[in-house]
PDB file of C-alpha atoms in Angstrom:
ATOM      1  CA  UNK S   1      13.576  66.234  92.233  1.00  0.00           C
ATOM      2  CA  UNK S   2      10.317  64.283  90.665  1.00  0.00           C
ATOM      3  CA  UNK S   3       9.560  66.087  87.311  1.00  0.00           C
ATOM      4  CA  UNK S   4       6.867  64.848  84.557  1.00  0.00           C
ATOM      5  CA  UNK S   5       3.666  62.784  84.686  1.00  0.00           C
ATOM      6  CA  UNK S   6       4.086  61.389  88.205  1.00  0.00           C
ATOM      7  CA  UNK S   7       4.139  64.771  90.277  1.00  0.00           C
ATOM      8  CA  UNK S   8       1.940  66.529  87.348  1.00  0.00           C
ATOM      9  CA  UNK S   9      -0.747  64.034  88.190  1.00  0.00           C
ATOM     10  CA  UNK S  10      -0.400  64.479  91.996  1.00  0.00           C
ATOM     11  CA  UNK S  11      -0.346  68.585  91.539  1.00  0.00           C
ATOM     12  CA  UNK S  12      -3.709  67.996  89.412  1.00  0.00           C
ATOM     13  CA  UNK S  13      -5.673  65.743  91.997  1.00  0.00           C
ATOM     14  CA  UNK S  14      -4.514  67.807  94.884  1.00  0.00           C
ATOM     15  CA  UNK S  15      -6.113  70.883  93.469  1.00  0.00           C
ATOM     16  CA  UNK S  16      -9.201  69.311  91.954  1.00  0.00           C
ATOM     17  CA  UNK S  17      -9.604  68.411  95.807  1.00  0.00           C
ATOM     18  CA  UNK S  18      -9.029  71.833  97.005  1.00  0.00           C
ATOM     19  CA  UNK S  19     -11.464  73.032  94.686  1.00  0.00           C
ATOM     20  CA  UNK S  20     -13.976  70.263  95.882  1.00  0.00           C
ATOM     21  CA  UNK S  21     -13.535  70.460  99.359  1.00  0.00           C
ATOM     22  CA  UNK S  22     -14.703  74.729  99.107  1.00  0.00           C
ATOM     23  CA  UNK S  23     -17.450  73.622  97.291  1.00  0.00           C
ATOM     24  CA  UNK S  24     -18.633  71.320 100.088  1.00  0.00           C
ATOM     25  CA  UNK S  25     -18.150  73.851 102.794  1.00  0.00           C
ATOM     26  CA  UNK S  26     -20.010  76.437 100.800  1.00  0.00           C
ATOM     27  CA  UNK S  27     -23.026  73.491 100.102  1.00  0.00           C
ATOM     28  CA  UNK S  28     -22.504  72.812 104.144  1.00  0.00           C
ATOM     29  CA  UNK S  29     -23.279  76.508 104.378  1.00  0.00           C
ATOM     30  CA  UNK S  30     -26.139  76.412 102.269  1.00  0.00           C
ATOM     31  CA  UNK S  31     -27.943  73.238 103.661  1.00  0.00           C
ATOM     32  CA  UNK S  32     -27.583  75.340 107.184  1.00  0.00           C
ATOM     33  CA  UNK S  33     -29.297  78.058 106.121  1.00  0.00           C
ATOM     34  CA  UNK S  34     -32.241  76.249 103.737  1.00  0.00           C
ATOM     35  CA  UNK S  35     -32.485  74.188 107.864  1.00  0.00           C
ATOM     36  CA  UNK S  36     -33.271  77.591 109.114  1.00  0.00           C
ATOM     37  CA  UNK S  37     -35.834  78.326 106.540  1.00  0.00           C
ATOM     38  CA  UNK S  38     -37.603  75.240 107.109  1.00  0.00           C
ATOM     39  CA  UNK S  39     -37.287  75.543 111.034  1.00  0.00           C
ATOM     40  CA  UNK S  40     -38.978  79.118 110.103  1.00  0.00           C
ATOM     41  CA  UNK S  41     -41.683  77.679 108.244  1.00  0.00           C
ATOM     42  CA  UNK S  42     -42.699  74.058 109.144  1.00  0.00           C
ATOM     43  CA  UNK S  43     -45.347  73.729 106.276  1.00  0.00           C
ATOM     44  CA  UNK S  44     -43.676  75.003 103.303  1.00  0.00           C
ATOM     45  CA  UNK S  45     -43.099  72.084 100.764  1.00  0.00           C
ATOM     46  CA  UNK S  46     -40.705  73.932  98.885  1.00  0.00           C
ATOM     47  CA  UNK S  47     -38.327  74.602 101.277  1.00  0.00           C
ATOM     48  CA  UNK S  48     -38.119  71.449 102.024  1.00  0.00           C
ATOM     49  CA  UNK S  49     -37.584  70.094  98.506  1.00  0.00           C
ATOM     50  CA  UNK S  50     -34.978  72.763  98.437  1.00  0.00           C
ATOM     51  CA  UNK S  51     -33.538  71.573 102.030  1.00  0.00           C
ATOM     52  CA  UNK S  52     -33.443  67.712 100.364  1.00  0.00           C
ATOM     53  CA  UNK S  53     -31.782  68.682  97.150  1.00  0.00           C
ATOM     54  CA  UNK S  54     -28.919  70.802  99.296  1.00  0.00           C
ATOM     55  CA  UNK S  55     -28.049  67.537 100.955  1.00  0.00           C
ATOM     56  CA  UNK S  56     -28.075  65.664  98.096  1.00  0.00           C
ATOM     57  CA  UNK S  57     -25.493  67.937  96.399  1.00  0.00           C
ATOM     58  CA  UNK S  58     -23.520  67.759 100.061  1.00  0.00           C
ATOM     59  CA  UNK S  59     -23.346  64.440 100.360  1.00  0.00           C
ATOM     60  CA  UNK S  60     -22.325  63.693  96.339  1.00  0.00           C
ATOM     61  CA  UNK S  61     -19.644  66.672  97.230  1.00  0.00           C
ATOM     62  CA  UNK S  62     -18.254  64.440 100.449  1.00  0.00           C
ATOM     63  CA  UNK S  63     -18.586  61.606  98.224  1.00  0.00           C
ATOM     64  CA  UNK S  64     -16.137  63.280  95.381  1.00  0.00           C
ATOM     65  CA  UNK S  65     -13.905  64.494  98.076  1.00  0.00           C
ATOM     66  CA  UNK S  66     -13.398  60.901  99.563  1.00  0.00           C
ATOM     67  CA  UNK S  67     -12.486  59.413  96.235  1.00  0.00           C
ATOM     68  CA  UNK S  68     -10.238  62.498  95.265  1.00  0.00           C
ATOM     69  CA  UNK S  69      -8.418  62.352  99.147  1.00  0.00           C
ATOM     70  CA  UNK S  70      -7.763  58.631  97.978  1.00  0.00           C
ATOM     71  CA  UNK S  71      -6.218  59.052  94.725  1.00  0.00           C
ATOM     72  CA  UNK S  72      -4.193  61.900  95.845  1.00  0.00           C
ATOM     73  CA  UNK S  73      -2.435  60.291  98.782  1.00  0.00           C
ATOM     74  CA  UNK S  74      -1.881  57.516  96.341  1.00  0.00           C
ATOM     75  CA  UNK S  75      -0.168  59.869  93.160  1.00  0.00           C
ATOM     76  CA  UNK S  76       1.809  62.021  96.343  1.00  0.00           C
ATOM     77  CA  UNK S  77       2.892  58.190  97.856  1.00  0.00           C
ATOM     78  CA  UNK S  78       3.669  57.052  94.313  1.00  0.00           C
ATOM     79  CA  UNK S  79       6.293  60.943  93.788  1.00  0.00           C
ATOM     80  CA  UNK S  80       7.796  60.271  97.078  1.00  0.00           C
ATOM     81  CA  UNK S  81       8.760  56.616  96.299  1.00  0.00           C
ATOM     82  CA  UNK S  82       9.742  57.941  93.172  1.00  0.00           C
ATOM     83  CA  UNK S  83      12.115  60.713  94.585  1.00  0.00           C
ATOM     84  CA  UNK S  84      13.626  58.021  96.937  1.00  0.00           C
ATOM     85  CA  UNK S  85      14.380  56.026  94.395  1.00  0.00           C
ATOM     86  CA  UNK S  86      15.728  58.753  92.429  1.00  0.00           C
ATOM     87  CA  UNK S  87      17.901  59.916  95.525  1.00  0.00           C
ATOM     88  CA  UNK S  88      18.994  56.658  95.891  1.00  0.00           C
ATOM     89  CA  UNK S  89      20.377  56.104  92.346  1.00  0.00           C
ATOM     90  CA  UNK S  90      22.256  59.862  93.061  1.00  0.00           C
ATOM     91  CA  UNK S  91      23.710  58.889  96.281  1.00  0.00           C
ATOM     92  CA  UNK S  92      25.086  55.502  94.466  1.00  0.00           C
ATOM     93  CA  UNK S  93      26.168  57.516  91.885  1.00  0.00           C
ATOM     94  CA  UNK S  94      28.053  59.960  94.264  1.00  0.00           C
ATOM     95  CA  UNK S  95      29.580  56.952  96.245  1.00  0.00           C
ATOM     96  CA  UNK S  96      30.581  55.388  93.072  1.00  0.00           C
ATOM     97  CA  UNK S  97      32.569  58.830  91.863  1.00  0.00           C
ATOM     98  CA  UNK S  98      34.286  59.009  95.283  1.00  0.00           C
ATOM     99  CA  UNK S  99      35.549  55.183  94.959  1.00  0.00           C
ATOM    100  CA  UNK S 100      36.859  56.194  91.605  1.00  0.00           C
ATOM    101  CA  UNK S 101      38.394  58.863  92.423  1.00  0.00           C
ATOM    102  CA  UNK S 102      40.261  57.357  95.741  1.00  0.00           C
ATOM    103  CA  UNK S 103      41.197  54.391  93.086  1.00  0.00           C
ATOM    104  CA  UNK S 104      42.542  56.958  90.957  1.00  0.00           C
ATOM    105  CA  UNK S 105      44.713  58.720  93.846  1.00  0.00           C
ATOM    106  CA  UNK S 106      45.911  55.321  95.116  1.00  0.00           C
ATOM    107  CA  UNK S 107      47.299  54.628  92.177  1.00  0.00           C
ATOM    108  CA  UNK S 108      49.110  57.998  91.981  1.00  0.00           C
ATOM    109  CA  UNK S 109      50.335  57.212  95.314  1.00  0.00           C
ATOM    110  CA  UNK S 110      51.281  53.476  94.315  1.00  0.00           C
ATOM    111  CA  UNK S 111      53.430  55.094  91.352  1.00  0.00           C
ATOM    112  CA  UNK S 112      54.836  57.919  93.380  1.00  0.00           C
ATOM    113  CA  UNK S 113      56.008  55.513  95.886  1.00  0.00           C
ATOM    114  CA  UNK S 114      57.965  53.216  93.082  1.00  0.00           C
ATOM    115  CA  UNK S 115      59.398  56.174  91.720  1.00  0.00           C
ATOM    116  CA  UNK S 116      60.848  57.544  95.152  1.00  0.00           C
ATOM    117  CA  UNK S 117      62.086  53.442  95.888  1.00  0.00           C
ATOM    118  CA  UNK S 118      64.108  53.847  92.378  1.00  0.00           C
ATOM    119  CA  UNK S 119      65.243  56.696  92.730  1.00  0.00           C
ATOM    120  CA  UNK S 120      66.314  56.007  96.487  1.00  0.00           C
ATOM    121  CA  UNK S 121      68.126  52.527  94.727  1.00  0.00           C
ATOM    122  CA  UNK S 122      69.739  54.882  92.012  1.00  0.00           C
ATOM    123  CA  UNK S 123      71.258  57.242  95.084  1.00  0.00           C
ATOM    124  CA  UNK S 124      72.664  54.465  96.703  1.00  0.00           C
ATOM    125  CA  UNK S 125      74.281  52.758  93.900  1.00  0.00           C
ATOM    126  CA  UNK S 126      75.308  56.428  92.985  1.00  0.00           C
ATOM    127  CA  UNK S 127      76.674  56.852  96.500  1.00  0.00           C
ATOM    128  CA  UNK S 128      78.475  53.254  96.937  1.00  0.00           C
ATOM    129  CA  UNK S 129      82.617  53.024  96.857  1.00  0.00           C
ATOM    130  CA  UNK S 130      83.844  52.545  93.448  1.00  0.00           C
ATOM    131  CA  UNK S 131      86.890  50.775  94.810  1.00  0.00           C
ATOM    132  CA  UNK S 132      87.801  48.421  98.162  1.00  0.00           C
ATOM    133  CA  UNK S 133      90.106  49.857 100.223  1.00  0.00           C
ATOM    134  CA  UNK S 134      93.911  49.691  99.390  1.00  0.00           C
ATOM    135  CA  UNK S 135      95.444  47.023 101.248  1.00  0.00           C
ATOM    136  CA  UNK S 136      99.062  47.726 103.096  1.00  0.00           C
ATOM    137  CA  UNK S 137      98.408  51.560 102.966  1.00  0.00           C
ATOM    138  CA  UNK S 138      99.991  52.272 106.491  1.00  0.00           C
ATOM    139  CA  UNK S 139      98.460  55.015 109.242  1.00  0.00           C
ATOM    140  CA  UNK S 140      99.852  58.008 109.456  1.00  0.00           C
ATOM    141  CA  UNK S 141     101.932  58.899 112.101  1.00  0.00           C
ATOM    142  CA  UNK S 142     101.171  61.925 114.880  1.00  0.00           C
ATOM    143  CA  UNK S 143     103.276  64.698 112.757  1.00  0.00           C
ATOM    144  CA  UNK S 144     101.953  63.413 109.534  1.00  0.00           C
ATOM    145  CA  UNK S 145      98.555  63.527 110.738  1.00  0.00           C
ATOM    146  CA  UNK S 146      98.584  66.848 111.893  1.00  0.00           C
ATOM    147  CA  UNK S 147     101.405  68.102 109.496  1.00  0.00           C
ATOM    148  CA  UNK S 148      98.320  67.826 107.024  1.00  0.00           C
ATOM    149  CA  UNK S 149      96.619  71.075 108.208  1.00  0.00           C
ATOM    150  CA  UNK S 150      99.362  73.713 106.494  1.00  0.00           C
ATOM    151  CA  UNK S 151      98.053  72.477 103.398  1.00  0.00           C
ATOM    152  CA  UNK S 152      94.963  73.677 101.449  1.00  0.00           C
ATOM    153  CA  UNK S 153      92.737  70.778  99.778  1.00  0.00           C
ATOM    154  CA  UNK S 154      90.014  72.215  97.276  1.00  0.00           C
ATOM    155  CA  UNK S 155      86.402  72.048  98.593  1.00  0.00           C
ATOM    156  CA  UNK S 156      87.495  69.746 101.408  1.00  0.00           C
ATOM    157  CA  UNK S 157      88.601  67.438  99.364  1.00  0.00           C
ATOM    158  CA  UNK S 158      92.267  65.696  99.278  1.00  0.00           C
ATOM    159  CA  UNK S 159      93.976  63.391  96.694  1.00  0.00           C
ATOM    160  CA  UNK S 160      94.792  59.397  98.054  1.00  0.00           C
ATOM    161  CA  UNK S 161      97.726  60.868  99.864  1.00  0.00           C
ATOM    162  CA  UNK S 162      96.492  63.772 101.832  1.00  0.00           C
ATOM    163  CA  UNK S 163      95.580  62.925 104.945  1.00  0.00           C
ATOM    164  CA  UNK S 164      93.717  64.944 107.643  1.00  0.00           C
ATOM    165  CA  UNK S 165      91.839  64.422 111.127  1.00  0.00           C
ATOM    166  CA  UNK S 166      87.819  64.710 111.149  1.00  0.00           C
ATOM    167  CA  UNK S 167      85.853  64.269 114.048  1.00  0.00           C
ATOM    168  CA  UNK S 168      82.886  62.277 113.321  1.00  0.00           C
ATOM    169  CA  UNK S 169      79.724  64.256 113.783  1.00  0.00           C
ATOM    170  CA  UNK S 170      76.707  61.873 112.522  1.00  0.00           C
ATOM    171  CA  UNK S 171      77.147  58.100 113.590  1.00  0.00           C
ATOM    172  CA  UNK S 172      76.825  55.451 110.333  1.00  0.00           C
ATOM    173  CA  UNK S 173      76.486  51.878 110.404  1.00  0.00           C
ATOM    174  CA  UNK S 174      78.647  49.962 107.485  1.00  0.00           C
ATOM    175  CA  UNK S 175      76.249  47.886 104.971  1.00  0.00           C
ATOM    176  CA  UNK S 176      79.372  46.173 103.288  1.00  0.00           C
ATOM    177  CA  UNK S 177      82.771  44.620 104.603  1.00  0.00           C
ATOM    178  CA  UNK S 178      84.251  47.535 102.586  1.00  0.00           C
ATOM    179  CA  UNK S 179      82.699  50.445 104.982  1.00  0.00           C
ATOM    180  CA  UNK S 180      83.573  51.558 108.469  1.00  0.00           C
ATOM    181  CA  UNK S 181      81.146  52.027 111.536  1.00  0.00           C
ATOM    182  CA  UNK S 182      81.532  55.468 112.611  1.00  0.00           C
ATOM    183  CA  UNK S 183      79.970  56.966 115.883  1.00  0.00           C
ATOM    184  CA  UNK S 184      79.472  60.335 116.867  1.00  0.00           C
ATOM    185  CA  UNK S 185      82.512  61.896 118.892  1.00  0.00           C
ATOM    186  CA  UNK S 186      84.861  59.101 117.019  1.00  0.00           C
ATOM    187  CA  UNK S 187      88.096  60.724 115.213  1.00  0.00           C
ATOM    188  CA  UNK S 188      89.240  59.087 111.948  1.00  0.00           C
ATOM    189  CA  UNK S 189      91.937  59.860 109.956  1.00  0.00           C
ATOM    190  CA  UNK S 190      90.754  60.253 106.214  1.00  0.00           C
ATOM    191  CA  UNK S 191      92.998  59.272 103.346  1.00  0.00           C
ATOM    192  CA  UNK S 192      91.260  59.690 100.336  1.00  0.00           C
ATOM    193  CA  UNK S 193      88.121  61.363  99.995  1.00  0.00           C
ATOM    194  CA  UNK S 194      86.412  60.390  96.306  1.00  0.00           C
ATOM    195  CA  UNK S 195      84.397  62.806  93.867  1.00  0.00           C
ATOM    196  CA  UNK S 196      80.926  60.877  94.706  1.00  0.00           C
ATOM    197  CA  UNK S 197      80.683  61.785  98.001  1.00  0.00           C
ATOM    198  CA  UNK S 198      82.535  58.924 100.265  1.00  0.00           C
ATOM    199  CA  UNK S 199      85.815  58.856 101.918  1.00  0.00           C
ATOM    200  CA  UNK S 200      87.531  56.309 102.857  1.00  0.00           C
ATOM    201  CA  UNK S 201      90.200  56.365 106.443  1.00  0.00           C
ATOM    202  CA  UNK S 202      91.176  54.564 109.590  1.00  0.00           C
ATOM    203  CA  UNK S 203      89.329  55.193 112.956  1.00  0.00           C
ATOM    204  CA  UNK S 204      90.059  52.625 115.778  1.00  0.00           C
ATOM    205  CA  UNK S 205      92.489  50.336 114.015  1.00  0.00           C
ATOM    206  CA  UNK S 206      90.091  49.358 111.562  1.00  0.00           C
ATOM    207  CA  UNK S 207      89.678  51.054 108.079  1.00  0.00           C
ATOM    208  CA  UNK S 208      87.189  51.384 105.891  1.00  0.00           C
ATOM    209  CA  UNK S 209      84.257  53.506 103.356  1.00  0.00           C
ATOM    210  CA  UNK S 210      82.085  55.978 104.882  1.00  0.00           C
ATOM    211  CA  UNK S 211      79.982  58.712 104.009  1.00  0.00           C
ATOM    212  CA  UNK S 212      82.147  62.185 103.805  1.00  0.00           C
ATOM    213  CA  UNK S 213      79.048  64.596 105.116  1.00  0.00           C
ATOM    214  CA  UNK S 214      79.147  62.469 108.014  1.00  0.00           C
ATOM    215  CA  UNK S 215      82.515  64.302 109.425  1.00  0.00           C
ATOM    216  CA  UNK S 216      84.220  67.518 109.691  1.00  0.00           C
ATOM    217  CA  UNK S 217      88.121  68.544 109.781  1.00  0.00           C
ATOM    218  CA  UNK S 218      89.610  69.306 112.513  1.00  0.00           C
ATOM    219  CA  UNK S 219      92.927  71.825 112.996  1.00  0.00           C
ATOM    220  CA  UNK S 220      94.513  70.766 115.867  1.00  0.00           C
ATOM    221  CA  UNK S 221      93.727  67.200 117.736  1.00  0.00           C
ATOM    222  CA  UNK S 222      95.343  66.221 121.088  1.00  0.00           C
ATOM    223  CA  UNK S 223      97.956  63.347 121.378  1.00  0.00           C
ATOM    224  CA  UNK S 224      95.318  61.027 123.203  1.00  0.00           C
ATOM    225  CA  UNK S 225      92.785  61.719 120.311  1.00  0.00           C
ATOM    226  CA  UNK S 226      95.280  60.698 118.027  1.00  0.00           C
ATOM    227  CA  UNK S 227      96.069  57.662 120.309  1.00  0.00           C
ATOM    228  CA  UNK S 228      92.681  56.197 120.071  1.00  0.00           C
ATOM    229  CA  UNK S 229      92.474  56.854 116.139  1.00  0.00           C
ATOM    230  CA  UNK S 230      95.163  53.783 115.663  1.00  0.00           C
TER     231      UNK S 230
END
């Protein structure tokens, strides 16, 4: 809002013109009624001095209010242009805070995003075989495959010679020439299942690394399963 001289000025001229303006209305009143006296009395010198002097003071009154009307539209035009201006400057200053603070949050964003990349990089260098697969290591045969059940790994997990039959539950496409595609319904026989998370087996004659979540043991497996594994 306008505050100080400006509007102070306008306030001021506005009510010196109010204050005119009921003066001219109560002159307008009296000029009427000295008329009537005159109208009453055709020869009375007096009353028409008086009638003269009353629209005298009228018109000066008028005059006043003319020049008053003037400078008052002018001081209220000159407060408005002010308070647009002033607006102005606030809603640049409001636009100004917003593109600051969406700066601010992009940057946030910017830095969350390299964070979640490195950490994502960290996983999967966390995650990736330690070791390439053993060459020679032969498939296990039908018995040995399922001979593998009476025993009791810890946590799922089996040393390089305990092998088992998992059916594969999530498919996973190999990155390296060290990991095995998997897809979902496949069976695999897993050899050695490592303390980061992969395992490593044979599923359709070709062996390789894959994620261990990606599979679950199975108890017993038909001979045509078991067939398609090798």
């Amino acid at each position: 809002m306008v505050m100080g001289a400006p509007l102070e000025d306008a306030r001021h001229l506005a009510q010196r013109y109010d204050k005119v303006r009921q003066e001219a209305e109560a002159q307008a009143i009296e000029v009427s009624r000295r008329q009537q006296k005159v109208r009453e009395a055709p020869g009375n010198v007096d009353n028409s001095l008086k009638v003269e002097a009353a629209e005298s003071k009228l018109l000066e009154l008028k005059s006043n209010m003319s020049v008053l009307g003037k400078e008052a539209v002018a001081a209220m035009t000159a407060v408005e242009s002010q308070q647009q201006r002033l607006t102005l400057q606030r809603l640049i200053a409001m636009i100004e805070s917003e593109r600051t603070f969406h700066q601010r949050v992009l940057q946030i964003l910017d830095q969350l995003e390299g964070e979640m990349i490195s950490e994502r990089q960290r996983i999967e260098v966390s995650l990736s075989p330690t070791s390439v697969i053993e060459s020679g290591t032969p498939p296990p045969s039908y018995e040995e495959a399922n001979s593998i059940f009476n025993s009791n790994p810890v946590n799922g997990l089996t040393d390089s010679m305990g092998y088992f039959l998992a059916e594969v539950i999530q498919s996973y496409q190999a990155e390296t020439n060290v990991e095995l595609n998997l897809s979902v319904g496949d069976y695999v026989v897993v050899r050695k299942v490592s303390s980061n998370g992969w395992a490593e087996g044979e599923c359709k004659g070709k062996a390789g690394w894959f994620p261990y979540g990606y599979i679950e043991r199975r108890e017993r497996v038909l001979a045509s399963k078991i067939a398609e594994v090798f």
